[in-house]
Amino acid sequence: MDLMTKITALAKRRGFIFQSSEIYGGYQGFWDYGPVGVELKKNIKNEWWKTMVYGREDVVGIDASIIMNPIVWEKSGHLKAFTDPLVECKECHKRFRADHEELLNAHSKEHNSKMEWTGAKTFNLMTEVLLGVTEPKEKAYLRGEITQGVFVNFKNVVDSTRVKIPFGIAQIGKAFRNEVTPGNLTFRSKEFEQMELEYFVKPDENESKKTFEKFKEIRMDWYKNLGMDPKKLHFADHTPDKIAHYAKYATDIEYEAPFGWSEMEGIHHRGDYDLSNHGLKYRDGVTNEEYIPWVIETSGGVDRATLFFLIDSYTEDGDRVYLKLNPKIAPYKVAVFPLLGNKPELTAKAREVYQDLKKSMVVTWDDRGNIGKRYFAQDEIGTPWCVTVDFDTEKDNSVTVRDRDTGKQERIAIDKLQDYFQNRLR
Ligand code: GAP
């Protein structure tokens, strides 16, 4: 079985990712996160916010609406330029992205290579919605990037806070793209989440280039510090044929997925493209100088990071499968078990331990089946530590703590457990 098939099966079996509307046959390009998937994704977003907002003095956050005045998208250039080139199979009329060579080749093979493609046509990725109660309803759009919500609030943020250039506005939220060929689990979806920083600087080639390079480093380090294999990460500069309509220059952080090197995050020098299109300027409070700031953007995909953390952490060790997730992003930090589920004295003590740990971290409980099966399940979820209350607990007031990665077990006093885990989570 190939790795993507294994990951997809594990994601469903353990409650990370389900197909959207599965009971009705699913809906192409849409996904749901299950009980552990939502925790993993939330932890990734929290770690991002901690680094990009709380860890800095020059960044504030916002949460803009998904649907905005359609003028925003006219001004941002998305209605004209946010397009993908499409080709159509002349035989079965299926459409594919002209730049997805692998899919085109695979489709040609299905037709014994006899078929022909139409020339490439452009296809707009914005998702239309109809609003209002009277006909004709008003056409609006689900945001194609979360970014524009930051630009249209630029003046509001400057006027309502003490930010001074250089400074950044951060945001995490959903974006929507009418992708032609969604696929590779959540990698290319029609609904997905982005975590973005728009960092405003003075319009200066050298300084903005330095800021661009600095953010490349910050973002790459973030993935590595959370445990992604450095050998599977690299930068890929955008070539002129790939670069977005708003960017002066750009690079991607790519991850080597089972389906090839794939974009995980884009870092763009957007110049003054957006602020000037929205007619916005900045006035320096000290010098009174007025100018249009330039923007360095870091734009990560939450779903892609989640998928690549899943793939990267997937480990097979003989018969054992475990997710070697950094404890900071693991869905549950600890699982607590009574050795036997049908012994009230063990269950009562284990519940006490569980309730106490729950005060400071996300903990799960399991008293089904035998201990081996419970370890097996927690390994597949990526829970770093399992705590078992057994018959000796009564005597020594200690529990067995089992480490996910080494399988090693040690006895820890119950009153030391909080410190034991907190030290490891730092
Ligand atoms: N504001 C800039 C922007 O949106 P982008 O390179 O188009 O730039 C940024 O998107 C990130 O959003 C990508 O690197 C990727 O992680 C994520 N992303 C884009 N399209 C996606 C899709 N269809 N499904 C899942 N994630 C996507």
Tab-separated table of C-alpha atoms and ligand atoms in Angstrom:
chain	number	residue	atom	x	y	z
A	1	MET	CA	0.000	0.000	0.000
A	2	ASP	CA	1.435	3.433	-0.858
A	3	LEU	CA	1.963	6.065	1.816
A	4	MET	CA	-0.923	8.352	0.783
A	5	THR	CA	-3.348	5.407	0.910
A	6	LYS	CA	-2.077	4.525	4.394
A	7	ILE	CA	-2.352	8.138	5.607
A	8	THR	CA	-5.844	8.524	4.137
A	9	ALA	CA	-6.997	5.314	5.835
A	10	LEU	CA	-5.431	6.299	9.175
A	11	ALA	CA	-6.914	9.803	8.949
A	12	LYS	CA	-10.380	8.300	8.628
A	13	ARG	CA	-9.912	5.385	11.059
A	14	ARG	CA	-8.697	7.605	13.891
A	15	GLY	CA	-10.863	10.673	13.272
A	16	PHE	CA	-8.463	13.148	11.682
A	17	ILE	CA	-10.086	13.796	8.308
A	18	PHE	CA	-13.382	12.645	6.810
A	19	GLN	CA	-14.814	13.229	3.369
A	20	SER	CA	-17.387	16.012	3.495
A	21	SER	CA	-21.022	14.806	3.255
A	22	GLU	CA	-19.707	11.246	3.118
A	23	ILE	CA	-23.089	9.609	3.717
A	24	TYR	CA	-24.247	11.194	0.431
A	25	GLY	CA	-21.211	10.066	-1.535
A	26	GLY	CA	-18.956	12.968	-0.515
A	27	TYR	CA	-18.482	16.293	-2.289
A	28	GLN	CA	-15.363	16.769	-4.369
A	29	GLY	CA	-12.885	19.269	-2.953
A	30	PHE	CA	-14.418	19.496	0.550
A	31	TRP	CA	-13.264	17.832	3.781
A	32	ASP	CA	-14.277	17.620	7.434
A	33	TYR	CA	-11.938	17.388	10.402
A	34	GLY	CA	-12.850	14.804	13.025
A	35	PRO	CA	-12.312	14.893	16.804
A	36	VAL	CA	-8.521	14.532	16.666
A	37	GLY	CA	-8.072	16.370	13.350
A	38	VAL	CA	-9.682	19.475	14.787
A	39	GLU	CA	-7.238	19.392	17.720
A	40	LEU	CA	-4.198	18.976	15.469
A	41	LYS	CA	-5.310	21.802	13.198
A	42	LYS	CA	-6.148	24.058	16.157
A	43	ASN	CA	-2.730	23.400	17.708
A	44	ILE	CA	-0.988	24.279	14.435
A	45	LYS	CA	-2.935	27.552	14.238
A	46	ASN	CA	-2.158	28.328	17.891
A	47	GLU	CA	1.569	27.707	17.369
A	48	TRP	CA	1.483	29.985	14.320
A	49	TRP	CA	-0.291	32.744	16.268
A	50	LYS	CA	2.151	32.366	19.171
A	51	THR	CA	5.154	32.836	16.843
A	52	MET	CA	3.771	35.407	14.441
A	53	VAL	CA	1.687	37.576	16.818
A	54	TYR	CA	2.351	36.990	20.529
A	55	GLY	CA	6.077	36.398	19.983
A	56	ARG	CA	6.509	39.823	18.343
A	57	GLU	CA	5.903	43.417	19.342
A	58	ASP	CA	5.180	44.691	15.837
A	59	VAL	CA	2.230	42.502	14.827
A	60	VAL	CA	-1.481	42.715	15.628
A	61	GLY	CA	-4.257	40.372	14.557
A	62	ILE	CA	-7.637	40.772	12.901
A	63	ASP	CA	-10.522	38.530	11.871
A	64	ALA	CA	-12.242	39.930	8.761
A	65	SER	CA	-15.456	38.685	7.159
A	66	ILE	CA	-15.389	36.032	4.461
A	67	ILE	CA	-17.784	37.890	2.183
A	68	MET	CA	-16.889	41.483	1.406
A	69	ASN	CA	-18.176	44.210	-0.834
A	70	PRO	CA	-17.578	42.832	-4.380
A	71	ILE	CA	-15.707	46.051	-5.233
A	72	VAL	CA	-12.839	44.689	-3.120
A	73	TRP	CA	-12.285	41.906	-5.680
A	74	GLU	CA	-12.519	44.262	-8.621
A	75	LYS	CA	-9.858	46.505	-7.078
A	76	SER	CA	-7.632	43.615	-5.991
A	77	GLY	CA	-7.532	42.300	-9.555
A	78	HIS	CA	-8.936	38.893	-8.585
A	79	LEU	CA	-11.973	39.092	-10.862
A	80	LYS	CA	-9.689	39.590	-13.865
A	81	ALA	CA	-6.449	37.878	-13.018
A	82	PHE	CA	-7.152	35.138	-10.451
A	83	THR	CA	-7.250	32.416	-13.057
A	84	ASP	CA	-5.908	29.004	-13.945
A	85	PRO	CA	-5.308	27.810	-17.514
A	86	LEU	CA	-7.634	24.909	-18.409
A	87	VAL	CA	-7.619	22.389	-21.211
A	88	GLU	CA	-10.499	20.126	-22.168
A	89	CYS	CA	-10.358	16.545	-23.380
A	90	LYS	CA	-12.008	16.624	-26.830
A	91	GLU	CA	-13.281	13.075	-26.363
A	92	CYS	CA	-14.966	13.125	-22.916
A	93	HIS	CA	-14.974	16.910	-22.286
A	94	LYS	CA	-13.375	16.594	-18.866
A	95	ARG	CA	-11.365	19.686	-17.902
A	96	PHE	CA	-7.912	19.735	-16.333
A	97	ARG	CA	-5.395	22.362	-15.359
A	98	ALA	CA	-3.040	22.842	-18.283
A	99	ASP	CA	-0.044	22.897	-15.924
A	100	HIS	CA	-0.860	19.576	-14.202
A	101	GLU	CA	1.245	17.421	-16.479
A	102	GLU	CA	0.911	14.198	-14.484
A	103	LEU	CA	-2.888	14.319	-14.558
A	104	LEU	CA	-2.897	15.135	-18.277
A	105	ASN	CA	-0.612	12.204	-19.044
A	106	ALA	CA	-2.705	9.864	-16.894
A	107	HIS	CA	-5.864	10.997	-18.677
A	108	SER	CA	-4.266	10.554	-22.104
A	109	LYS	CA	-3.358	7.006	-21.126
A	110	GLU	CA	-6.995	6.295	-20.162
A	111	HIS	CA	-7.889	7.138	-23.780
A	112	ASN	CA	-4.991	5.064	-25.162
A	113	SER	CA	-3.206	8.326	-25.993
A	114	LYS	CA	-5.475	8.844	-29.015
A	115	MET	CA	-7.335	11.811	-27.654
A	116	GLU	CA	-6.669	15.505	-28.215
A	117	TRP	CA	-6.780	18.497	-25.913
A	118	THR	CA	-8.353	21.865	-26.652
A	119	GLY	CA	-6.102	24.923	-26.368
A	120	ALA	CA	-5.751	26.367	-22.842
A	121	LYS	CA	-8.539	28.719	-21.694
A	122	THR	CA	-8.477	30.792	-18.527
A	123	PHE	CA	-10.866	29.952	-15.715
A	124	ASN	CA	-11.581	32.237	-12.760
A	125	LEU	CA	-11.119	30.669	-9.326
A	126	MET	CA	-13.419	32.994	-7.345
A	127	THR	CA	-16.482	31.295	-5.822
A	128	GLU	CA	-19.679	33.220	-6.475
A	129	VAL	CA	-22.518	33.515	-3.963
A	130	LEU	CA	-25.944	35.113	-4.379
A	131	LEU	CA	-27.214	37.371	-1.620
A	132	GLY	CA	-30.407	39.298	-0.920
A	133	VAL	CA	-34.096	38.427	-0.906
A	134	THR	CA	-35.351	40.075	-4.105
A	135	GLU	CA	-34.567	38.962	-7.674
A	136	PRO	CA	-32.130	39.418	-9.228
A	137	LYS	CA	-30.028	38.552	-6.240
A	138	GLU	CA	-26.768	40.369	-5.730
A	139	LYS	CA	-23.622	38.550	-6.791
A	140	ALA	CA	-20.833	38.482	-4.218
A	141	TYR	CA	-17.804	36.247	-3.658
A	142	LEU	CA	-16.381	33.965	-0.995
A	143	ARG	CA	-12.879	35.337	-0.462
A	144	GLY	CA	-10.267	33.739	-2.722
A	145	GLU	CA	-7.520	34.778	-0.278
A	146	ILE	CA	-7.971	36.030	3.278
A	147	THR	CA	-5.513	38.818	2.537
A	148	GLN	CA	-7.849	41.458	1.161
A	149	GLY	CA	-9.615	41.650	4.543
A	150	VAL	CA	-6.324	42.935	5.965
A	151	PHE	CA	-5.772	45.566	3.271
A	152	VAL	CA	-9.280	47.002	3.461
A	153	ASN	CA	-8.808	47.317	7.240
A	154	PHE	CA	-5.343	48.882	6.971
A	155	LYS	CA	-6.578	52.378	7.890
A	156	ASN	CA	-8.839	51.054	10.672
A	157	VAL	CA	-5.904	49.257	12.284
A	158	VAL	CA	-3.543	52.237	11.957
A	159	ASP	CA	-6.182	54.591	13.404
A	160	SER	CA	-7.266	52.333	16.251
A	161	THR	CA	-3.896	51.053	17.510
A	162	ARG	CA	-0.376	52.320	18.157
A	163	VAL	CA	1.236	50.467	15.232
A	164	LYS	CA	3.971	52.269	13.298
A	165	ILE	CA	5.717	51.179	10.138
A	166	PRO	CA	7.290	48.642	9.999
A	167	PHE	CA	4.443	46.526	11.407
A	168	GLY	CA	2.325	43.537	10.507
A	169	ILE	CA	-1.308	42.435	10.541
A	170	ALA	CA	-1.937	38.732	11.023
A	171	GLN	CA	-5.007	36.696	10.251
A	172	ILE	CA	-6.149	33.081	10.109
A	173	GLY	CA	-9.301	32.102	8.281
A	174	LYS	CA	-11.096	30.281	5.516
A	175	ALA	CA	-10.590	30.949	1.822
A	176	PHE	CA	-12.404	29.409	-1.137
A	177	ARG	CA	-11.239	28.594	-4.649
A	178	ASN	CA	-13.201	26.942	-7.385
A	179	GLU	CA	-10.323	24.555	-8.059
A	180	VAL	CA	-10.650	22.497	-11.213
A	181	THR	CA	-8.699	19.492	-10.046
A	182	PRO	CA	-8.850	19.188	-6.276
A	183	GLY	CA	-6.973	16.173	-4.945
A	184	ASN	CA	-4.333	14.480	-2.806
A	185	LEU	CA	-6.619	14.436	0.223
A	186	THR	CA	-6.859	18.009	1.575
A	187	PHE	CA	-3.867	19.286	-0.426
A	188	ARG	CA	-5.954	21.050	-3.050
A	189	SER	CA	-9.450	21.781	-1.724
A	190	LYS	CA	-12.164	24.233	-2.669
A	191	GLU	CA	-12.519	25.357	0.954
A	192	PHE	CA	-9.369	25.700	3.021
A	193	GLU	CA	-7.766	27.806	5.725
A	194	GLN	CA	-4.868	30.217	5.456
A	195	MET	CA	-2.604	31.728	8.131
A	196	GLU	CA	-1.140	34.954	6.870
A	197	LEU	CA	0.979	37.884	7.875
A	198	GLU	CA	0.940	41.106	5.861
A	199	TYR	CA	4.007	43.062	6.936
A	200	PHE	CA	4.090	46.748	5.944
A	201	VAL	CA	7.437	48.416	5.273
A	202	LYS	CA	8.728	51.669	3.765
A	203	PRO	CA	8.956	51.539	-0.015
A	204	ASP	CA	12.639	50.716	-0.360
A	205	GLU	CA	14.167	47.962	-2.525
A	206	ASN	CA	17.017	47.024	-0.172
A	207	GLU	CA	15.081	47.173	3.082
A	208	SER	CA	12.099	45.268	1.689
A	209	LYS	CA	14.400	42.593	0.280
A	210	LYS	CA	15.988	42.202	3.730
A	211	THR	CA	12.529	41.852	5.315
A	212	PHE	CA	11.563	39.282	2.660
A	213	GLU	CA	14.692	37.234	3.417
A	214	LYS	CA	14.097	37.522	7.177
A	215	PHE	CA	10.549	36.205	6.882
A	216	LYS	CA	11.687	33.349	4.656
A	217	GLU	CA	13.966	32.285	7.504
A	218	ILE	CA	11.316	32.783	10.223
A	219	ARG	CA	8.775	30.706	8.361
A	220	MET	CA	11.177	27.907	7.421
A	221	ASP	CA	12.414	27.695	11.031
A	222	TRP	CA	8.835	27.470	12.271
A	223	TYR	CA	8.210	24.213	10.364
A	224	LYS	CA	11.588	22.795	11.368
A	225	ASN	CA	11.171	23.735	15.047
A	226	LEU	CA	7.851	21.910	15.078
A	227	GLY	CA	9.650	18.802	13.913
A	228	MET	CA	9.288	18.664	10.132
A	229	ASP	CA	12.158	16.829	8.487
A	230	PRO	CA	14.539	19.560	7.158
A	231	LYS	CA	15.514	17.273	4.252
A	232	LYS	CA	11.925	17.432	3.027
A	233	LEU	CA	11.758	21.217	3.025
A	234	HIS	CA	13.122	23.678	0.521
A	235	PHE	CA	12.419	27.040	-1.097
A	236	ALA	CA	11.245	27.255	-4.690
A	237	ASP	CA	11.354	30.704	-6.254
A	238	HIS	CA	8.444	31.654	-8.482
A	239	THR	CA	9.256	31.856	-12.161
A	240	PRO	CA	7.617	34.671	-14.191
A	241	ASP	CA	5.005	32.258	-15.633
A	242	LYS	CA	3.901	31.166	-12.141
A	243	ILE	CA	4.009	34.396	-10.187
A	244	ALA	CA	0.684	35.790	-8.894
A	245	HIS	CA	-0.694	38.968	-10.424
A	246	TYR	CA	-0.001	40.946	-7.236
A	247	ALA	CA	3.612	39.926	-6.589
A	248	LYS	CA	6.936	41.587	-7.473
A	249	TYR	CA	8.773	38.406	-6.551
A	250	ALA	CA	7.926	35.337	-4.499
A	251	THR	CA	9.118	32.024	-3.189
A	252	ASP	CA	7.343	28.952	-1.854
A	253	ILE	CA	8.230	26.711	1.042
A	254	GLU	CA	7.758	23.285	-0.492
A	255	TYR	CA	7.455	19.920	1.245
A	256	GLU	CA	8.469	16.672	-0.412
A	257	ALA	CA	5.137	14.862	-0.275
A	258	PRO	CA	4.589	11.307	-1.555
A	259	PHE	CA	3.133	13.027	-4.647
A	260	GLY	CA	6.235	15.183	-5.197
A	261	TRP	CA	7.592	18.558	-4.019
A	262	SER	CA	4.491	20.602	-3.225
A	263	GLU	CA	3.782	24.171	-2.128
A	264	MET	CA	3.012	24.536	1.571
A	265	GLU	CA	3.456	28.278	2.052
A	266	GLY	CA	3.989	31.267	-0.225
A	267	ILE	CA	6.165	34.263	0.685
A	268	HIS	CA	5.406	37.208	-1.558
A	269	HIS	CA	6.754	40.700	-2.067
A	270	ARG	CA	3.474	42.412	-2.968
A	271	GLY	CA	4.997	45.895	-3.306
A	272	ASP	CA	2.294	48.579	-3.104
A	273	TYR	CA	0.000	46.635	-5.425
A	274	ASP	CA	-2.885	46.211	-2.985
A	275	LEU	CA	-2.788	49.404	-0.942
A	276	SER	CA	-2.496	51.555	-4.061
A	277	ASN	CA	-5.384	49.701	-5.752
A	278	HIS	CA	-7.522	50.360	-2.670
A	279	GLY	CA	-6.364	54.012	-2.617
A	280	LEU	CA	-4.723	53.702	0.816
A	281	LYS	CA	-1.698	55.556	2.167
A	282	TYR	CA	0.255	55.873	5.394
A	283	ARG	CA	1.308	59.065	7.158
A	284	ASP	CA	4.334	58.948	9.435
A	285	GLY	CA	3.245	60.480	12.749
A	286	VAL	CA	6.659	62.019	13.421
A	287	THR	CA	7.916	63.230	10.033
A	288	ASN	CA	4.455	63.739	8.480
A	289	GLU	CA	5.819	61.981	5.405
A	290	GLU	CA	3.055	60.306	3.377
A	291	TYR	CA	3.639	57.190	1.265
A	292	ILE	CA	2.160	53.878	0.155
A	293	PRO	CA	3.858	51.121	2.169
A	294	TRP	CA	5.130	47.960	0.529
A	295	VAL	CA	4.002	44.575	1.757
A	296	ILE	CA	5.889	41.392	2.500
A	297	GLU	CA	3.455	38.543	2.919
A	298	THR	CA	3.786	35.080	4.433
A	299	SER	CA	0.827	32.927	3.449
A	300	GLY	CA	0.625	29.409	4.813
A	301	GLY	CA	-2.072	26.830	4.190
A	302	VAL	CA	-3.395	25.447	7.479
A	303	ASP	CA	-4.739	22.319	5.797
A	304	ARG	CA	-1.538	21.726	3.860
A	305	ALA	CA	0.579	22.159	7.005
A	306	THR	CA	-1.771	19.760	8.836
A	307	LEU	CA	-1.518	17.205	6.026
A	308	PHE	CA	2.265	17.505	5.787
A	309	PHE	CA	2.708	17.243	9.578
A	310	LEU	CA	0.621	14.048	9.389
A	311	ILE	CA	2.691	12.650	6.524
A	312	ASP	CA	5.999	13.732	8.047
A	313	SER	CA	5.235	12.194	11.431
A	314	TYR	CA	3.966	8.862	10.074
A	315	THR	CA	6.386	6.206	11.343
A	316	GLU	CA	6.440	2.442	10.889
A	317	ASP	CA	8.543	0.436	13.315
A	318	GLY	CA	8.014	-3.264	12.634
A	319	ASP	CA	4.308	-3.812	13.253
A	320	ARG	CA	4.004	-0.585	15.185
A	321	VAL	CA	2.651	2.544	13.484
A	322	TYR	CA	2.862	5.860	15.268
A	323	LEU	CA	2.685	9.560	14.507
A	324	LYS	CA	5.846	11.180	15.789
A	325	LEU	CA	4.118	14.545	16.198
A	326	ASN	CA	5.777	17.264	18.228
A	327	PRO	CA	3.900	17.168	21.586
A	328	LYS	CA	3.009	20.848	21.088
A	329	ILE	CA	0.764	19.982	18.136
A	330	ALA	CA	-0.261	16.423	19.081
A	331	PRO	CA	-4.088	16.283	19.413
A	332	TYR	CA	-3.893	14.834	22.931
A	333	LYS	CA	-0.887	15.318	25.170
A	334	VAL	CA	-1.690	12.399	27.463
A	335	ALA	CA	-4.022	9.386	27.494
A	336	VAL	CA	-5.038	8.014	30.889
A	337	PHE	CA	-6.084	4.381	31.390
A	338	PRO	CA	-7.059	2.157	34.292
A	339	LEU	CA	-5.171	-1.126	33.698
A	340	LEU	CA	-8.531	-2.932	33.693
A	341	GLY	CA	-11.775	-1.185	32.854
A	342	ASN	CA	-13.901	-3.381	35.112
A	343	LYS	CA	-12.131	-2.732	38.419
A	344	PRO	CA	-13.858	0.204	40.122
A	345	GLU	CA	-10.898	0.935	42.422
A	346	LEU	CA	-8.558	1.327	39.413
A	347	THR	CA	-11.104	3.336	37.423
A	348	ALA	CA	-11.793	5.720	40.310
A	349	LYS	CA	-8.083	6.479	40.826
A	350	ALA	CA	-7.492	6.815	37.066
A	351	ARG	CA	-10.431	9.268	36.825
A	352	GLU	CA	-8.790	11.387	39.544
A	353	VAL	CA	-5.498	11.470	37.614
A	354	TYR	CA	-7.372	12.248	34.395
A	355	GLN	CA	-9.395	15.105	35.909
A	356	ASP	CA	-6.286	16.620	37.476
A	357	LEU	CA	-4.208	16.556	34.260
A	358	LYS	CA	-7.174	17.891	32.284
A	359	LYS	CA	-6.925	21.176	34.202
A	360	SER	CA	-3.782	22.123	32.304
A	361	MET	CA	-3.661	20.122	29.051
A	362	VAL	CA	-5.766	18.189	26.566
A	363	VAL	CA	-6.076	14.643	27.889
A	364	THR	CA	-8.052	11.659	26.652
A	365	TRP	CA	-9.451	8.650	28.451
A	366	ASP	CA	-9.685	5.020	27.397
A	367	ASP	CA	-10.817	1.976	29.378
A	368	ARG	CA	-11.853	-0.303	26.524
A	369	GLY	CA	-10.162	-3.567	25.510
A	370	ASN	CA	-6.679	-4.493	26.607
A	371	ILE	CA	-3.786	-2.143	27.248
A	372	GLY	CA	-1.999	-3.181	24.027
A	373	LYS	CA	-4.938	-2.088	21.890
A	374	ARG	CA	-5.143	1.216	23.726
A	375	TYR	CA	-1.430	1.898	23.105
A	376	PHE	CA	-1.943	0.977	19.460
A	377	ALA	CA	-4.793	3.492	19.102
A	378	GLN	CA	-2.927	6.310	20.893
A	379	ASP	CA	0.192	5.692	18.778
A	380	GLU	CA	-1.840	6.176	15.628
A	381	ILE	CA	-3.245	9.412	17.026
A	382	GLY	CA	0.243	10.582	18.014
A	383	THR	CA	-0.390	10.881	21.769
A	384	PRO	CA	3.104	11.379	23.253
A	385	TRP	CA	2.412	9.776	26.653
A	386	CYS	CA	0.065	7.139	28.056
A	387	VAL	CA	-0.522	6.923	31.804
A	388	THR	CA	-1.707	3.659	33.329
A	389	VAL	CA	-3.141	3.290	36.816
A	390	ASP	CA	-2.487	-0.288	37.955
A	391	PHE	CA	-2.671	-2.419	41.120
A	392	ASP	CA	0.597	-0.948	42.470
A	393	THR	CA	-0.788	2.601	42.283
A	394	GLU	CA	-2.696	2.075	45.512
A	395	LYS	CA	0.551	1.119	47.279
A	396	ASP	CA	3.119	3.551	45.817
A	397	ASN	CA	0.868	6.397	44.626
A	398	SER	CA	2.632	6.188	41.266
A	399	VAL	CA	1.587	5.423	37.706
A	400	THR	CA	3.296	3.985	34.632
A	401	VAL	CA	4.111	6.561	31.964
A	402	ARG	CA	4.781	5.107	28.534
A	403	ASP	CA	6.629	7.129	25.892
A	404	ARG	CA	5.178	6.997	22.350
A	405	ASP	CA	8.468	7.146	20.450
A	406	THR	CA	10.616	4.782	22.501
A	407	GLY	CA	7.900	2.587	23.979
A	408	LYS	CA	9.809	2.892	27.293
A	409	GLN	CA	7.875	2.906	30.544
A	410	GLU	CA	8.743	4.604	33.806
A	411	ARG	CA	7.092	4.927	37.203
A	412	ILE	CA	6.172	8.486	38.145
A	413	ALA	CA	4.612	9.681	41.414
A	414	ILE	CA	1.103	11.062	40.843
A	415	ASP	CA	1.950	14.358	42.545
A	416	LYS	CA	4.885	14.852	40.116
A	417	LEU	CA	2.879	14.142	36.944
A	418	GLN	CA	1.864	17.738	36.149
A	419	ASP	CA	5.494	18.929	36.344
A	420	TYR	CA	6.723	15.898	34.428
A	421	PHE	CA	4.511	16.692	31.429
A	422	GLN	CA	4.738	20.480	31.647
A	423	ASN	CA	8.555	20.253	31.481
A	424	ARG	CA	8.338	18.117	28.376
A	425	LEU	CA	5.784	20.385	26.688
A	426	ARG	CA	7.985	23.482	27.027
B	1	GAP	N1	-2.506	35.716	-0.058
B	1	GAP	C1	-1.607	34.997	-0.842
B	1	GAP	C2	-2.109	33.708	-1.267
B	1	GAP	O1	-3.272	33.372	-1.119
B	1	GAP	P1	-1.360	31.494	-2.430
B	1	GAP	O2	0.033	31.032	-2.765
B	1	GAP	O3	-2.376	31.512	-3.516
B	1	GAP	O4	-1.144	32.936	-1.820
B	1	GAP	C3	-1.227	30.595	-0.013
B	1	GAP	O5	-1.922	30.646	-1.225
B	1	GAP	C4	-1.292	29.203	0.578
B	1	GAP	O6	-2.659	28.808	0.709
B	1	GAP	C5	-0.648	28.129	-0.272
B	1	GAP	O7	0.747	28.073	-0.092
B	1	GAP	C6	-1.345	26.882	0.231
B	1	GAP	O8	-0.732	26.419	1.417
B	1	GAP	C7	-2.746	27.405	0.569
B	1	GAP	N2	-3.666	27.052	-0.539
B	1	GAP	C8	-3.843	27.714	-1.682
B	1	GAP	N3	-4.768	27.108	-2.449
B	1	GAP	C9	-5.174	26.021	-1.756
B	1	GAP	C10	-6.120	24.979	-2.003
B	1	GAP	N4	-6.854	24.953	-3.099
B	1	GAP	N5	-6.284	24.016	-1.069
B	1	GAP	C11	-5.561	24.032	0.080
B	1	GAP	N6	-4.655	24.992	0.368
B	1	GAP	C12	-4.458	25.980	-0.529
